[in-house]
Coordinates of C-alpha atoms and ligand atoms in Angstrom, one line a residue:
X1288 CA -13.6 -11.1 -27.4
X1289 CA -15.7 -9.1 -24.9
X1290 CA -14.9 -5.5 -24.5
X1291 CA -13.9 -4.4 -21.0
X1292 CA -15.8 -1.5 -19.4
X1293 CA -14.8 0.7 -16.5
X1294 CA -16.7 0.3 -13.3
X1295 CA -19.3 3.0 -12.8
X1296 CA -18.6 3.1 -9.1
X1297 CA -15.4 1.3 -8.2
X1298 CA -11.8 1.0 -9.2
X1299 CA -10.8 0.1 -12.7
X1300 CA -12.3 -2.5 -14.9
X1301 CA -15.8 -3.7 -13.9
X1302 CA -15.0 -7.4 -14.5
X1303 CA -11.9 -7.3 -12.2
X1304 CA -13.8 -6.3 -9.0
X1305 CA -14.5 -9.6 -7.2
X1306 CA -18.1 -10.8 -7.6
X1307 CA -20.1 -14.0 -7.3
X1308 CA -18.2 -16.8 -5.5
X1309 CA -15.1 -14.8 -5.1
X1310 CA -17.0 -12.0 -3.3
X1311 CA -18.9 -14.5 -1.1
X1312 CA -15.5 -16.1 -0.1
X1313 CA -14.1 -12.6 0.7
X1314 CA -17.3 -11.8 2.8
X1315 CA -16.7 -15.0 4.8
X1316 CA -13.0 -14.1 5.4
X1317 CA -13.8 -10.5 6.4
X1318 CA -16.6 -11.6 8.7
X1319 CA -14.1 -13.9 10.5
X1320 CA -11.4 -11.2 10.8
X1321 CA -13.8 -8.5 12.0
X1322 CA -16.1 -10.7 14.1
X1323 CA -19.1 -9.2 12.4
X1324 CA -21.2 -10.5 9.5
X1325 CA -20.8 -8.8 6.2
X1326 CA -22.5 -9.8 2.9
X1327 CA -22.6 -8.7 -0.7
X1328 CA -25.0 -5.9 -1.7
X1329 CA -26.2 -5.0 -5.2
X1330 CA -24.4 -2.1 -6.9
X1331 CA -25.9 0.6 -9.1
X1332 CA -26.6 0.1 -12.8
X1333 CA -25.7 2.9 -15.2
X1334 CA -29.3 3.1 -16.4
X1335 CA -30.8 3.6 -12.9
X1336 CA -28.6 6.6 -12.2
X1337 CA -30.6 9.9 -12.3
X1338 CA -28.7 13.2 -13.0
X1339 CA -30.1 16.7 -12.5
X1340 CA -30.0 18.6 -15.8
X1341 CA -26.9 20.8 -16.2
X1342 CA -27.2 24.2 -14.4
X1343 CA -25.1 25.8 -17.2
X1344 CA -24.3 24.5 -20.7
X1345 CA -21.0 24.9 -22.7
X1346 CA -20.4 28.4 -23.9
X1347 CA -20.8 28.7 -27.7
X1348 CA -17.2 29.3 -28.6
X1349 CA -16.0 26.1 -26.9
X1350 CA -19.2 23.9 -27.5
X1351 CA -17.5 22.0 -30.4
X1352 CA -15.2 20.1 -27.9
X1353 CA -17.6 19.9 -24.9
X1354 CA -20.4 17.5 -24.1
X1355 CA -23.3 17.2 -21.6
X1356 CA -23.6 13.4 -22.2
X1357 CA -24.9 11.8 -19.0
X1358 CA -22.3 9.0 -19.2
X1359 CA -19.4 11.5 -19.4
X1360 CA -20.9 13.6 -16.5
X1361 CA -21.2 10.5 -14.3
X1362 CA -17.7 9.3 -15.1
X1363 CA -16.3 12.7 -14.2
X1364 CA -18.2 13.2 -10.9
X1365 CA -15.8 11.7 -8.5
X1366 CA -12.2 10.5 -7.9
X1367 CA -11.6 7.1 -6.5
X1368 CA -11.5 7.6 -2.7
X1369 CA -13.4 5.4 -0.3
X1370 CA -16.1 8.1 0.1
X1371 CA -16.3 8.5 -3.7
X1372 CA -16.8 4.8 -4.2
X1373 CA -19.5 4.6 -1.4
X1374 CA -21.5 7.5 -2.9
X1375 CA -21.2 6.1 -6.4
X1376 CA -22.2 2.6 -5.1
X1377 CA -25.3 4.2 -3.7
X1378 CA -26.0 5.8 -7.1
X1379 CA -25.6 9.3 -5.7
X1380 CA -24.1 11.5 -8.5
X1381 CA -25.6 14.8 -7.3
X1382 CA -22.1 16.5 -7.7
X1383 CA -21.8 15.7 -11.4
X1384 CA -20.1 18.5 -13.5
X1385 CA -22.5 20.4 -15.8
X1386 CA -20.4 19.5 -18.8
X1387 CA -17.2 17.9 -19.8
X1388 CA -14.6 19.4 -22.1
X1389 CA -12.3 17.2 -24.3
X1390 CA -9.7 19.6 -25.7
X1391 CA -7.2 18.6 -28.3
X1392 CA -4.7 21.5 -28.1
X1393 CA -3.3 24.2 -25.8
X1394 CA -5.4 26.7 -27.9
X1395 CA -8.6 24.9 -27.0
X1396 CA -7.6 24.9 -23.3
X1397 CA -6.9 28.6 -23.4
X1398 CA -10.2 29.2 -25.1
X1399 CA -12.0 27.1 -22.4
X1400 CA -10.4 29.1 -19.6
X1401 CA -11.5 32.4 -21.2
X1402 CA -15.0 31.0 -21.7
X1403 CA -15.2 29.9 -18.0
X1404 CA -14.0 33.3 -16.8
X1405 CA -16.7 34.9 -19.0
X1406 CA -19.5 32.5 -17.9
X1407 CA -18.6 32.2 -14.2
X1408 CA -17.9 28.5 -14.5
X1409 CA -15.4 26.6 -12.4
X1410 CA -12.9 24.5 -14.4
X1411 CA -11.5 21.3 -12.9
X1412 CA -8.5 19.8 -14.7
X1413 CA -9.1 16.1 -15.0
X1414 CA -6.4 13.5 -15.7
X1415 CA -7.3 9.9 -14.8
X1416 CA -9.7 10.9 -12.0
X1417 CA -7.8 8.7 -9.5
X1418 CA -7.6 11.4 -6.8
X1419 CA -8.3 10.0 -3.4
X1420 CA -8.6 13.5 -1.7
X1421 CA -11.6 15.0 -3.5
X1422 CA -9.2 16.8 -6.0
X1423 CA -11.7 16.6 -9.0
X1424 CA -14.9 17.3 -7.1
X1425 CA -15.6 21.0 -7.2
X1426 CA -19.3 20.8 -6.1
X1427 CA -20.4 20.2 -2.6
X1428 CA -23.5 18.1 -3.3
X1429 CA -25.7 19.9 -5.8
X1430 CA -24.2 23.3 -5.1
X1431 CA -21.7 24.8 -7.5
X1432 CA -18.6 26.4 -5.8
X1433 CA -19.3 29.8 -4.1
X1434 CA -19.8 32.6 -6.7
X1435 CA -19.9 30.2 -9.7
X1436 CA -22.8 29.1 -11.9
X1437 CA -21.5 25.7 -12.7
X1438 CA -18.6 23.3 -13.2
X1439 CA -16.7 21.9 -16.2
X1440 CA -14.4 18.9 -16.0
X1441 CA -11.5 19.4 -18.5
X1442 CA -10.4 15.9 -19.4
X1443 CA -7.0 15.7 -21.1
X1444 CA -7.5 12.2 -22.6
X1445 CA -6.8 13.4 -26.2
X1446 CA -3.4 14.9 -25.2
X1447 CA -1.6 11.6 -24.7
X1448 CA 1.4 11.5 -26.9
X1449 CA 5.2 11.4 -26.4
X1450 CA 6.1 14.3 -28.6
X1451 CA 9.9 14.3 -28.6
X1452 CA 12.8 12.3 -27.2
X1453 CA 16.2 13.8 -26.5
X1454 CA 18.4 10.7 -26.4
X1455 CA 21.6 12.5 -25.5
X1456 CA 20.0 14.1 -22.4
X1457 CA 17.7 11.1 -21.7
X1458 CA 14.6 13.2 -21.5
X1459 CA 11.2 13.1 -23.3
X1460 CA 8.5 15.7 -24.0
X1461 CA 5.2 14.1 -23.1
X1462 CA 1.6 15.4 -23.1
X1463 CA -0.1 15.6 -19.8
X1464 CA -3.1 13.4 -20.5
X1465 CA -0.9 10.3 -21.2
X1466 CA -1.7 7.5 -18.7
X1467 CA 1.1 5.3 -17.4
X1468 CA 0.6 2.5 -19.9
X1469 CA 0.2 5.0 -22.8
X1470 CA 3.5 6.8 -22.1
X1471 CA 5.4 3.7 -21.3
X1472 CA 4.4 2.0 -24.5
X1473 CA 5.6 5.0 -26.5
X1474 CA 8.9 5.3 -24.6
X1475 CA 9.5 1.5 -25.1
X1476 CA 9.8 2.2 -28.8
X1477 CA 13.0 4.1 -27.8
X1478 CA 14.1 1.4 -25.3
X1479 CA 13.4 4.0 -22.6
X1480 CA 11.1 4.1 -19.5
X1481 CA 10.0 6.8 -17.1
X1482 CA 9.8 4.1 -14.4
X1483 CA 7.2 6.1 -12.4
X1484 CA 4.7 3.5 -11.1
X1485 CA 2.2 4.8 -8.6
X1486 CA -0.3 2.0 -7.7
X1487 CA -2.8 3.9 -9.8
X1488 CA -0.4 3.7 -12.8
X1489 CA -2.9 2.1 -15.2
X1490 CA -5.3 5.0 -15.2
X1491 CA -3.5 8.1 -13.7
X1492 CA -1.8 10.6 -16.0
X1493 CA 1.4 12.5 -16.2
X1494 CA -0.4 15.8 -15.6
X1495 CA -2.2 14.3 -12.6
X1496 CA 1.2 13.0 -11.2
X1497 CA 2.7 16.5 -11.6
X1498 CA -0.3 18.3 -10.2
X1499 CA -0.3 16.0 -7.1
X1500 CA 3.4 15.3 -6.7
X1501 CA 2.8 11.7 -7.0
X1502 CA 5.0 9.0 -5.4
X1503 CA 6.1 6.1 -7.6
X1504 CA 7.6 2.7 -7.0
X1505 CA 11.1 3.8 -6.2
X1506 CA 11.3 3.5 -2.5
X1507 CA 14.5 5.7 -2.3
X1508 CA 16.1 8.4 -4.4
X1509 CA 13.5 9.2 -7.2
X1510 CA 10.5 8.8 -4.9
X1511 CA 8.3 11.6 -6.2
X1512 CA 7.6 12.7 -9.7
X1513 CA 9.3 16.0 -8.8
X1514 CA 12.6 14.2 -9.2
X1515 CA 11.8 13.3 -12.8
X1516 CA 10.4 16.6 -14.1
X1517 CA 12.8 18.8 -16.1
X1518 CA 10.4 21.5 -17.3
X1519 CA 6.7 22.1 -17.4
X1520 CA 4.2 23.8 -19.7
X1521 CA 1.0 25.0 -18.1
X1522 CA -1.8 27.2 -19.6
X1523 CA -3.0 29.7 -16.9
X1524 CA -5.8 32.2 -17.1
X1525 CA -3.0 34.8 -17.4
X1526 CA -1.0 33.1 -20.2
X1527 CA 1.4 30.3 -20.9
X1528 CA 3.8 29.3 -18.1
X1529 CA 6.7 27.3 -19.5
X1530 CA 10.0 26.7 -17.7
X1531 CA 13.4 26.2 -19.4
X1532 CA 14.8 22.7 -19.8
X1533 CA 17.6 22.6 -17.3
X1534 CA 19.2 19.7 -15.4
X1535 CA 19.4 22.0 -12.4
X1536 CA 19.4 25.7 -11.6
X1537 CA 20.2 28.0 -8.7
X1538 CA 18.3 31.0 -10.2
X1539 CA 15.9 31.9 -7.4
X1540 CA 12.8 29.9 -6.4
X1541 CA 12.0 27.3 -9.0
X1542 CA 9.0 27.9 -11.3
X1543 CA 8.5 24.1 -11.6
X1544 CA 8.3 23.8 -7.8
X1545 CA 5.2 26.0 -7.8
X1546 CA 3.5 23.9 -10.5
X1547 CA 4.4 20.6 -8.8
X1548 CA 1.6 19.9 -6.3
X1549 CA -0.5 22.9 -7.6
X1550 CA -3.5 20.5 -8.0
X1551 CA -5.1 22.5 -10.9
X1552 CA -5.5 25.8 -9.0
X1553 CA -3.1 27.8 -11.2
X1554 CA -3.8 26.4 -14.7
X1555 CA -3.8 23.2 -16.8
X1556 CA -0.5 21.4 -17.3
X1557 CA -0.4 20.4 -20.9
X1558 CA 3.0 18.9 -21.3
X1559 CA 6.3 18.3 -19.5
X1560 CA 9.9 17.3 -20.3
X1561 CA 10.6 14.4 -18.0
X1562 CA 13.8 12.5 -17.2
X1563 CA 13.7 9.0 -18.6
X1564 CA 15.9 6.0 -18.0
X1565 CA 17.3 3.1 -19.9
X1566 CA 15.2 0.0 -19.2
X1567 CA 16.7 -2.1 -16.5
X1568 CA 18.6 -5.2 -17.5
X1569 CA 19.4 -6.5 -14.1
X1570 CA 17.0 -7.0 -11.2
X1571 CA 17.5 -8.4 -7.7
X1572 CA 14.8 -9.1 -5.1
X1573 CA 14.6 -10.6 -1.6
X1574 CA 12.2 -10.8 1.3
X1575 CA 13.7 -10.7 4.8
X1576 CA 11.6 -11.9 7.7
X1577 CA 11.9 -10.4 11.2
X1578 CA 10.4 -11.6 14.4
X1579 CA 10.0 -8.1 15.6
X1580 CA 8.6 -5.2 13.6
X1581 CA 11.1 -2.8 15.3
X1582 CA 14.0 -4.8 13.9
X1583 CA 12.6 -4.6 10.4
X1584 CA 12.3 -0.8 10.9
X1585 CA 15.9 -0.6 12.1
X1586 CA 17.1 -2.6 9.0
X1587 CA 15.1 -0.3 6.7
X1588 CA 16.7 2.8 8.4
X1589 CA 20.2 1.3 8.2
X1590 CA 19.7 0.6 4.5
X1591 CA 18.2 4.0 3.8
X1592 CA 21.3 5.6 5.4
X1593 CA 23.8 3.2 3.7
X1594 CA 23.9 4.9 0.3
X1595 CA 22.8 1.7 -1.4
X1596 CA 19.5 3.2 -2.7
X1597 CA 17.4 0.1 -3.4
X1598 CA 14.5 0.6 -5.7
X1599 CA 12.3 -1.3 -3.3
X1600 CA 12.7 -1.2 0.5
X1601 CA 9.2 -1.7 1.9
X1602 CA 8.6 -2.8 5.5
X1603 CA 5.3 -4.7 6.1
X1604 CA 4.1 -5.2 9.6
X1605 CA 2.8 -8.6 10.6
X1606 CA -0.8 -7.7 9.6
X1607 CA 0.2 -6.2 6.2
X1608 CA 2.4 -9.3 5.5
X1609 CA -0.5 -11.6 6.3
X1610 CA -3.2 -9.6 4.4
X1611 CA -0.9 -9.5 1.3
X1612 CA -0.2 -13.2 1.7
X1613 CA 3.6 -12.6 1.9
X1614 CA 3.9 -14.5 5.3
X1615 CA 1.5 -16.3 7.5
X1616 CA 3.7 -16.9 10.6
X1617 CA 3.4 -13.4 12.2
X1618 CA 6.7 -12.1 11.0
X1619 CA 7.2 -8.6 9.7
X1620 CA 8.8 -8.5 6.3
X1621 CA 11.3 -6.2 4.5
X1622 CA 10.8 -6.5 0.7
X1623 CA 14.1 -5.4 -1.0
X1624 CA 14.7 -4.8 -4.6
X1625 CA 17.5 -3.4 -6.8
X1626 CA 17.5 -2.7 -10.5
X1627 CA 20.1 -1.4 -13.0
X1628 CA 20.5 -0.9 -16.7
X1629 CA 24.3 -0.9 -16.2
X1630 CA 25.6 -3.5 -13.9
X1631 CA 24.8 -6.8 -12.1
X1632 CA 23.5 -6.3 -8.5
X1633 CA 24.9 -9.0 -6.3
X1634 CA 27.2 -6.8 -4.4
X1635 CA 24.4 -4.3 -3.5
X1636 CA 22.0 -7.1 -2.5
X1637 CA 24.7 -8.9 -0.5
X1638 CA 25.5 -5.7 1.5
X1639 CA 21.8 -5.0 2.2
X1640 CA 21.2 -8.6 3.3
X1641 CA 24.2 -8.5 5.7
X1642 CA 22.8 -5.3 7.2
X1643 CA 19.5 -7.2 7.7
X1644 CA 21.3 -10.2 9.2
X1645 CA 23.1 -8.0 11.7
X1646 CA 19.6 -6.9 12.9
X1647 CA 18.1 -10.3 13.2
X1648 CA 16.6 -10.7 9.7
X1649 CA 16.2 -14.2 8.3
X1650 CA 16.1 -15.1 4.6
X1651 CA 13.7 -18.0 4.1
X1652 CA 14.5 -18.2 0.3
X1653 CA 17.5 -17.3 -1.8
X1654 CA 17.4 -13.8 -3.4
X1655 CA 16.0 -13.6 -6.8
X1656 CA 18.5 -12.4 -9.5
X1657 CA 17.5 -11.7 -13.1
X1658 CA 19.6 -10.6 -16.0
X1659 CA 22.7 -11.5 -17.9
X1660 CA 24.9 -13.9 -15.8
X1661 CA 22.5 -13.9 -12.9
X1662 CA 23.4 -16.5 -10.3
X1663 CA 19.9 -17.6 -9.2
X1664 CA 16.3 -17.4 -10.2
X1665 CA 14.5 -18.2 -7.0
X1666 CA 10.8 -17.5 -6.4
X1667 CA 10.4 -14.9 -3.7
X1668 CA 7.7 -13.1 -1.7
X1669 CA 8.4 -10.0 -3.8
X1670 CA 6.2 -11.5 -6.5
X1671 CA 3.4 -12.2 -4.0
X1672 CA 3.7 -8.6 -2.8
X1673 CA 3.6 -7.1 -6.3
X1674 CA 0.5 -9.2 -7.2
X1675 CA -1.3 -8.1 -4.0
X1676 CA -0.2 -4.5 -4.7
X1677 CA -2.0 -4.5 -8.1
X1678 CA -5.1 -6.3 -6.8
X1679 CA -5.3 -4.0 -3.7
X1680 CA -7.6 -1.3 -5.3
X1681 CA -10.0 -4.0 -6.6
X1682 CA -10.1 -5.5 -3.2
X1683 CA -11.0 -2.1 -1.6
X1684 CA -13.9 -1.8 -4.1
X1685 CA -15.1 -5.3 -3.2
X1686 CA -15.0 -4.2 0.5
X1687 CA -17.1 -1.2 -0.4
X1688 CA -19.7 -3.5 -2.0
X1689 CA -19.7 -5.5 1.3
X1690 CA -20.5 -2.4 3.3
X1691 CA -17.0 -2.5 5.1
X1692 CA -15.3 0.8 6.0
X1693 CA -11.9 0.3 4.4
X1694 CA -9.3 3.0 3.6
X1695 CA -5.7 3.9 3.7
X1696 CA -3.8 7.1 4.8
X1697 CA -0.1 7.9 4.6
X1698 CA 2.4 10.3 6.0
X1699 CA 6.1 10.9 6.5
X1700 CA 8.1 11.6 9.7
X1701 CA 11.7 11.5 11.0
X1702 CA 13.1 8.2 12.1
X1703 CA 13.3 9.6 15.7
X1704 CA 9.6 10.3 15.6
X1705 CA 8.4 7.1 14.0
X1706 CA 7.9 4.7 17.0
X1707 CA 5.8 7.3 18.9
X1708 CA 3.8 8.2 15.8
X1709 CA 3.0 4.6 15.0
X1710 CA 1.9 3.9 18.6
X1711 CA -0.3 7.1 18.8
X1712 CA -1.8 6.7 15.3
X1713 CA -2.6 3.1 15.9
X1714 CA -4.3 3.7 19.2
X1715 CA -6.2 6.7 17.9
X1716 CA -7.5 4.7 14.9
X1717 CA -8.3 1.7 17.1
X1718 CA -10.2 3.8 19.5
X1719 CA -12.1 5.6 16.7
X1720 CA -13.0 2.3 15.0
X1721 CA -14.3 0.9 18.3
X1722 CA -16.4 3.9 19.0
X1723 CA -17.8 4.3 15.4
X1724 CA -17.9 0.6 14.3
X1725 CA -17.5 -1.5 17.3
X1726 CA -14.0 -2.7 16.3
X1727 CA -11.7 -3.1 13.3
X1728 CA -8.1 -3.7 12.4
X1729 CA -5.3 -1.3 11.4
X1730 CA -1.9 -2.2 9.8
X1731 CA 1.2 -0.3 8.7
X1732 CA 3.8 -0.5 6.0
X1733 CA 6.5 1.8 4.6
X1734 CA 6.1 2.9 1.0
X1735 CA 9.3 5.0 0.8
X1736 CA 12.3 5.5 3.0
X1737 CA 14.7 8.4 3.2
X1738 CA 18.0 8.8 5.1
X1739 CA 16.1 11.0 7.7
X1740 CA 12.8 9.2 7.9
X1741 CA 10.2 6.8 6.5
X1742 CA 6.8 7.3 4.7
X1743 CA 4.4 5.1 6.8
X1744 CA 1.2 4.0 5.1
X1745 CA -1.7 2.8 7.2
X1746 CA -4.7 0.6 6.2
X1747 CA -7.8 0.3 8.3
X1748 CA -10.8 -2.1 7.9
X1749 CA -13.9 -2.0 10.1
X1750 CA -17.5 -3.2 9.9
X1751 CA -19.8 -0.6 8.5
X1752 CA -23.5 0.1 9.3
X1753 CA -25.6 0.3 6.2
X1754 CA -26.2 4.0 5.3
X1755 CA -23.8 5.3 8.0
X1756 CA -20.5 4.3 6.4
X1757 CA -19.5 7.9 5.5
X1758 CA -20.0 9.2 9.1
X1759 CA -18.1 6.2 10.4
X1760 CA -15.3 6.8 8.0
X1761 CA -15.2 10.5 8.9
X1762 CA -14.7 9.7 12.6
X1763 CA -11.8 7.4 11.9
X1764 CA -10.2 9.7 9.3
X1765 CA -10.4 12.7 11.6
X1766 CA -8.9 10.7 14.5
X1767 CA -6.0 9.6 12.3
X1768 CA -5.4 13.0 10.9
X1769 CA -5.5 14.7 14.3
X1770 CA -3.0 12.1 15.6
X1771 CA -0.6 12.8 12.6
X1772 CA -0.9 16.5 13.3
X1773 CA -0.2 16.0 17.0
X1774 CA 3.0 14.1 16.1
X1775 CA 4.2 16.9 13.8
X1776 CA 4.0 14.6 10.8
X1777 CA 2.6 15.6 7.3
X1778 CA -1.0 15.1 6.4
X1779 CA 0.2 13.5 3.1
X1780 CA 3.4 12.1 1.7
X1781 CA 2.0 11.5 -1.8
X1782 CA -1.8 11.5 -1.9
X1783 CA -2.0 15.3 -2.2
X1784 CA -4.3 17.8 -0.3
X1785 CA -7.4 18.1 -2.5
X1786 CA -10.5 19.0 -0.4
X1787 CA -10.3 16.2 2.1
X1788 CA -7.0 17.2 3.7
X1789 CA -7.5 21.0 3.6
X1790 CA -8.2 21.5 7.4
X1791 CA -4.9 19.8 8.3
X1792 CA -2.9 21.2 5.4
X1793 CA -4.0 24.7 6.5
X1794 CA -2.5 24.0 9.9
X1795 CA 0.6 22.4 8.6
X1796 CA 1.9 25.2 6.3
X1797 CA 3.4 28.4 7.6
X1798 CA 1.0 31.3 7.4
X1799 CA 3.3 33.6 5.4
X1800 CA 3.5 30.8 2.9
X1801 CA -0.3 30.5 2.7
X1802 CA -0.4 34.3 2.0
X1803 CA 2.2 33.8 -0.7
X1804 CA 0.1 31.0 -2.3
X1805 CA -3.0 33.2 -2.2
X1806 CA -1.0 36.0 -3.9
X1807 CA 0.1 33.6 -6.6
X1808 CA -3.5 32.4 -7.1
X1809 CA -4.7 36.0 -7.4
X1810 CA -2.0 36.8 -9.9
X1811 CA -2.6 33.8 -12.1
X1812 CA -6.3 33.2 -11.7
X1813 CA -7.9 36.5 -10.7
X1814 CA -11.4 35.3 -11.5
X1815 CA -10.9 32.1 -9.3
X1816 CA -12.1 29.7 -12.0
X1817 CA -9.4 27.1 -11.5
X1818 CA -10.4 24.2 -9.2
X1819 CA -11.8 26.4 -6.4
X1820 CA -11.6 25.1 -2.9
X1821 CA -8.3 23.2 -3.4
X1822 CA -5.2 24.4 -1.5
X1823 CA -6.5 28.0 -1.0
X1824 CA -9.8 29.7 -0.8
Ligands
FAD1412 C1 -6.0 2.7 -6.1 C2 -5.2 4.0 -6.0 C3 -3.8 3.9 -5.8 C4 -3.1 5.1 -5.8 N1 -1.7 5.0 -5.6 C5 -1.0 6.1 -5.6 C6 0.4 6.0 -5.5 O1 1.0 4.9 -5.5 N2 1.1 7.2 -5.5 C7 0.5 8.4 -5.5 O2 1.2 9.4 -5.5 N3 -0.8 8.5 -5.6 C8 -1.6 7.4 -5.7 N4 -2.9 7.5 -5.8 C9 -3.6 8.8 -5.9 C10 -3.7 9.3 -7.4 O3 -3.6 8.2 -8.2 C11 -2.6 10.3 -7.7 O4 -2.9 11.5 -6.9 C12 -2.4 10.6 -9.1 O5 -1.3 11.4 -9.3 C13 -3.6 11.4 -9.7 O6 -3.5 11.4 -11.2 P1 -4.7 11.5 -12.1 O7 -4.2 11.7 -13.5 O8 -5.7 10.5 -11.9 O9 -5.3 12.9 -11.6 P2 -6.8 13.3 -11.3 O10 -7.3 12.4 -10.2 O11 -7.6 13.5 -12.5 O12 -6.5 14.8 -10.6 C14 -5.8 14.9 -9.4 C15 -5.6 16.4 -9.2 O13 -4.7 16.9 -10.1 C16 -5.3 17.9 -10.9 N5 -4.9 17.7 -12.3 C17 -5.0 16.6 -13.0 N6 -4.5 16.7 -14.2 C18 -4.0 18.0 -14.3 C19 -3.4 18.8 -15.3 N7 -3.1 18.3 -16.5 N8 -3.1 20.1 -15.0 C20 -3.4 20.6 -13.8 N9 -4.0 19.9 -12.8 C21 -4.3 18.6 -13.1 C22 -6.8 17.8 -10.7 O14 -7.5 19.0 -10.9 C23 -6.8 17.3 -9.3 O15 -6.7 18.3 -8.4 C24 -3.7 6.3 -5.8 C25 -5.1 6.4 -6.0 C26 -5.8 5.2 -6.1 C27 -7.3 5.3 -6.3

């Protein structure tokens, strides 16, 4: 059996990124869609990558669990955004951390923070490194952050265990470095599941989810990890921050709310009690086709406001539906799913489908029901959608290797604002792609829906010019972000702020809140060692 290795520049496992004939086929398809010729280019090999020597080495009292190994420094240089992949594909690792820490306990993390304060080194908490907003990249090029001598990436991979399960309360204490598959495998032994599945599930970690307020697969109700966190333990430069385990509390502002989304600026999250669930025994899925996108949106809104709370309620516009091979006839699609550990789901699905039917939805295939006593087992487009969803990140990497500018951005807005937002964002992105790339395509889907509004998710693909892709990307991203700001929408529903979204986040938040955040940063991290440049200066 051959051992799988992680790609040095792209998403996930190296052998899963399309190459050879598959990449040539993709190049032909993309050339046809974009009306511009694209072709495979050779990627970097690990041996050809040159790193500058570390500007600072590990302080003596933490050296036993730190390394300056080149492979580790390369692997911890970037997250997995489009720009990260482009730079890595070019073999540019000038922003590599000086060293990598691999602690095995809270005590080692506390010692590392003390050592960083003493040595003037910036500390970047590192989970799975799947950030798409520059969250783990503290250097700007070769320069360490202002006032710092160097950077350490603190990788939590050794803290990956489920430590305790409280069956009565259906909660589990889990270490922050556990990836999705690691924690799910351990919870499965108790017949439980966290059921938090971001698209990056395979490599991202509980600590990363908490630090970025990640969004999982539940399209309604438990959309963000926030809803699953019962209490958190974080090691800060000023001591241990641990909240009480409580199902709810009205005692002032919540300490957990300050940790959720703190993106490593206050401390290192080392473990959390999270709400877990019995594994579902019944599942129902259906794909409803609409001739008009607006009718699919109206159906999603009606379902989001119906109190049915489907686990899946994703609207795909006609381009998304085609790109994901869910339909080829130009319809928009509403992918619906329900799941339960307690009861069969026919009544819920029947009601959701009758809402769709009232709004012009057509059901090309019977719904798919699974579980005890289920009445049908039809194949449906939900399966095609799930497959495309998991392949998506590998496809983006393949597009990077073809020199295509390809990225996604996401937001949330009220239902009353959505039609105007989609029109303005689409036209701003199309205009920017025309100007920067000569053309391109943009598509939209909903990842989550709330009673008061959707979370729209846009994908753009445009021909790149060799060596100019980052400038082209910047022009499109800026146009998209400005359009979101002009519509009063958020700069991110679940991808976090990091360094990429800072300019728009600074404009989005109320100034007194920014001052309060700076105050909290000064109180918890007076030497400013924790992930400088993220959220506050
Ligand atoms: C292909 C792809 C698909 C994605 N899909 C989704 C999605 O469906 N939903 C979603 O929400 N996001 C998604 N993301 C974004 C990303 O996966 C999330 O932000 C995720 O939560 C990051 O987790 P991580 O463990 O990889 O964190 P990292 O990337 O390592 O870190 C992210 C941020 O959190 C901080 N951090 C990490 N661990 C800790 C810790 N223990 N304590 C304190 N701070 C910490 C880091 O310093 C950094 O600021 C996707 C990204 C990619 C590349």
